[in-house]
Amino acid sequence: MADSEAYITGIGQSEVGVRLTRHPLLLTVDAVKEALDDAGLTIDQIDGVSTYPGRMPIFLGFSPIGADELIDALGIKPTWYAGGGEISSQLGAVVEAVGAIKQGLARHIICFRTVYEAAALSRPEEFPPMRRDRVDGGQQWTAPFNAISAANWIGQFAMRHFRKYGMTREQLAQIALTDTANSAKNPRALVREPLTMDKYMSSRMISEPFCLYDCDRFTDASTVLIVSAGDALGEVKTTPVRVAASAGTVERYSWDQAEWVAAYPTGRDLWKNTDYTAEDVDVAQLYDGFSFNAVTWLEGLGFCKVGEAGDFLEGGKRIALDGELPVNTGGGQLGGGRLHGFGFAHEAVVQLRGEGGERQVANDPKVAVATSGGGPLATALLLAKD
Amino acid sequence: MANRPLPKLDAVNRDFWTGGEQGELRIYHCGDCGTWVHPPRPVCRNCLSENVAPEAVPGTATVDTFTINHQPFMRDMEVPFVIARVALDGAPGVFLTTNIVNCPVEDVNIGDKVKVTFLQEEDVWLPLFEKIGEDA
Ligand SMILES: [Zn+2]
């Protein structure tokens, strides 16, 4: 283990639910406590905090807790902290932390993402919604055409993929079917009932080609990862998981000007700074806010060629828990809940430690990939148990 | 489709959103290198020239991709309707998100030729598109 490397040494997660009443700060504290206990660290050993996208008072449910608030609430004395939306998507907060660790700016960094959209939207008196006004920034080019949901944007990329390469709805369905088969084995997951192909095919359309089960749904939860310095591993009790490589890119931020989504350049870049290849990956956690996002990651990371994901997914055997490339073992976002990116890194660590219980993949996995982002922004992490 | 969110007009985007009053679809164009700059900005993304200004384009386009939205994401949203990304003729590299209107939603396909038609909402002229031909 090299002193100059960064490791994930603790993971934690709050209750995962919909319309929870526990305050989002308390959910965050639940996740922090679990991660500290897991790592065998105490709060006074934490000297860094990193989050995405930071405080967003305009829409309380999307990011109800910022780095500043958590630092103050827990009495952390950070030598380094960061939170912002203009980074390479959710797990970009982990990439930032890895950079800080490698520069010696901190020794143990809490990375967190708290989401509270289901609760906030259901209780507007407690969490006042965004004031309705004219739109500006990137939204002005889409919202006036009632392209309100990300389903409308990602749906268009999916439609093009369908028409160009012939992917079928049955092939795409394998993402949701696999996710829910796995989430049924994950005690914390939101969805505990496996989906069937019949139910998928007969569900209502949201934005073609996406039906209801291609879209994740608002979830309330907090997820924490502690990133530690290689020379501080003597202070932790867990099996550390090394961040072996990372990549993050941005496509044209104006969605409709982008040729493709950022998963493709990000997936390509991940392999530039490591000797590992896609063939070394034992388990893959692929962002699936929409099922098709996972398709772009499969292709972008090189698990199959561009345009061939449909064939790769056919029948679902390859991506099953006992398949050649187990995908979204904790249920992804479609089964596990919309943990907004952080759930993927959390689950990757669970699998590498062999702590997946009923959903643990066999043969002692050594290398995992975890991704976040589905549109103009994307991040990929390669995690390894040395 | 009542109740559309409307853009906040400013110094740089005003020509795009109001050109429809004169029946013109206006896209920023670099006078030095010829790049079409969209979203509109006072600098060219290719050569960094500040010699950029809005210019009328023909208003015809090709459907690059599309989705049929079935979910009423807002109150009073009438569904289904087509959201499309169209590639503009005369402005290489520029795409617009828009709606394809005046035809059944199932008639839209990638490759369809379309032309602009403006919908006025308050002080904004939204460039929508209608079909003028099938996928070649
Ligand atoms: Zn220029």
PDB file of C-alpha atoms and ligand atoms in Angstrom, chain B residues 30 33 35 44 46-47 49, ligand 1:
ATOM      1  CA  CYS B  30     -18.835  34.744 -36.170  1.00  0.00           C
ATOM      2  CA  CYS B  33     -14.246  32.389 -38.894  1.00  0.00           C
ATOM      3  CA  THR B  35     -18.717  29.524 -36.785  1.00  0.00           C
ATOM      4  CA  CYS B  44     -16.879  32.853 -30.794  1.00  0.00           C
ATOM      5  CA  ASN B  46     -13.943  28.552 -32.181  1.00  0.00           C
ATOM      6  CA  CYS B  47     -11.646  31.594 -32.612  1.00  0.00           C
ATOM      7  CA  SER B  49     -13.385  36.666 -31.863  1.00  0.00           C
TER       8      SER B  49
HETATM    9 ZN    ZN C   1     -14.871  32.670 -34.903  1.00  0.00          ZN
END
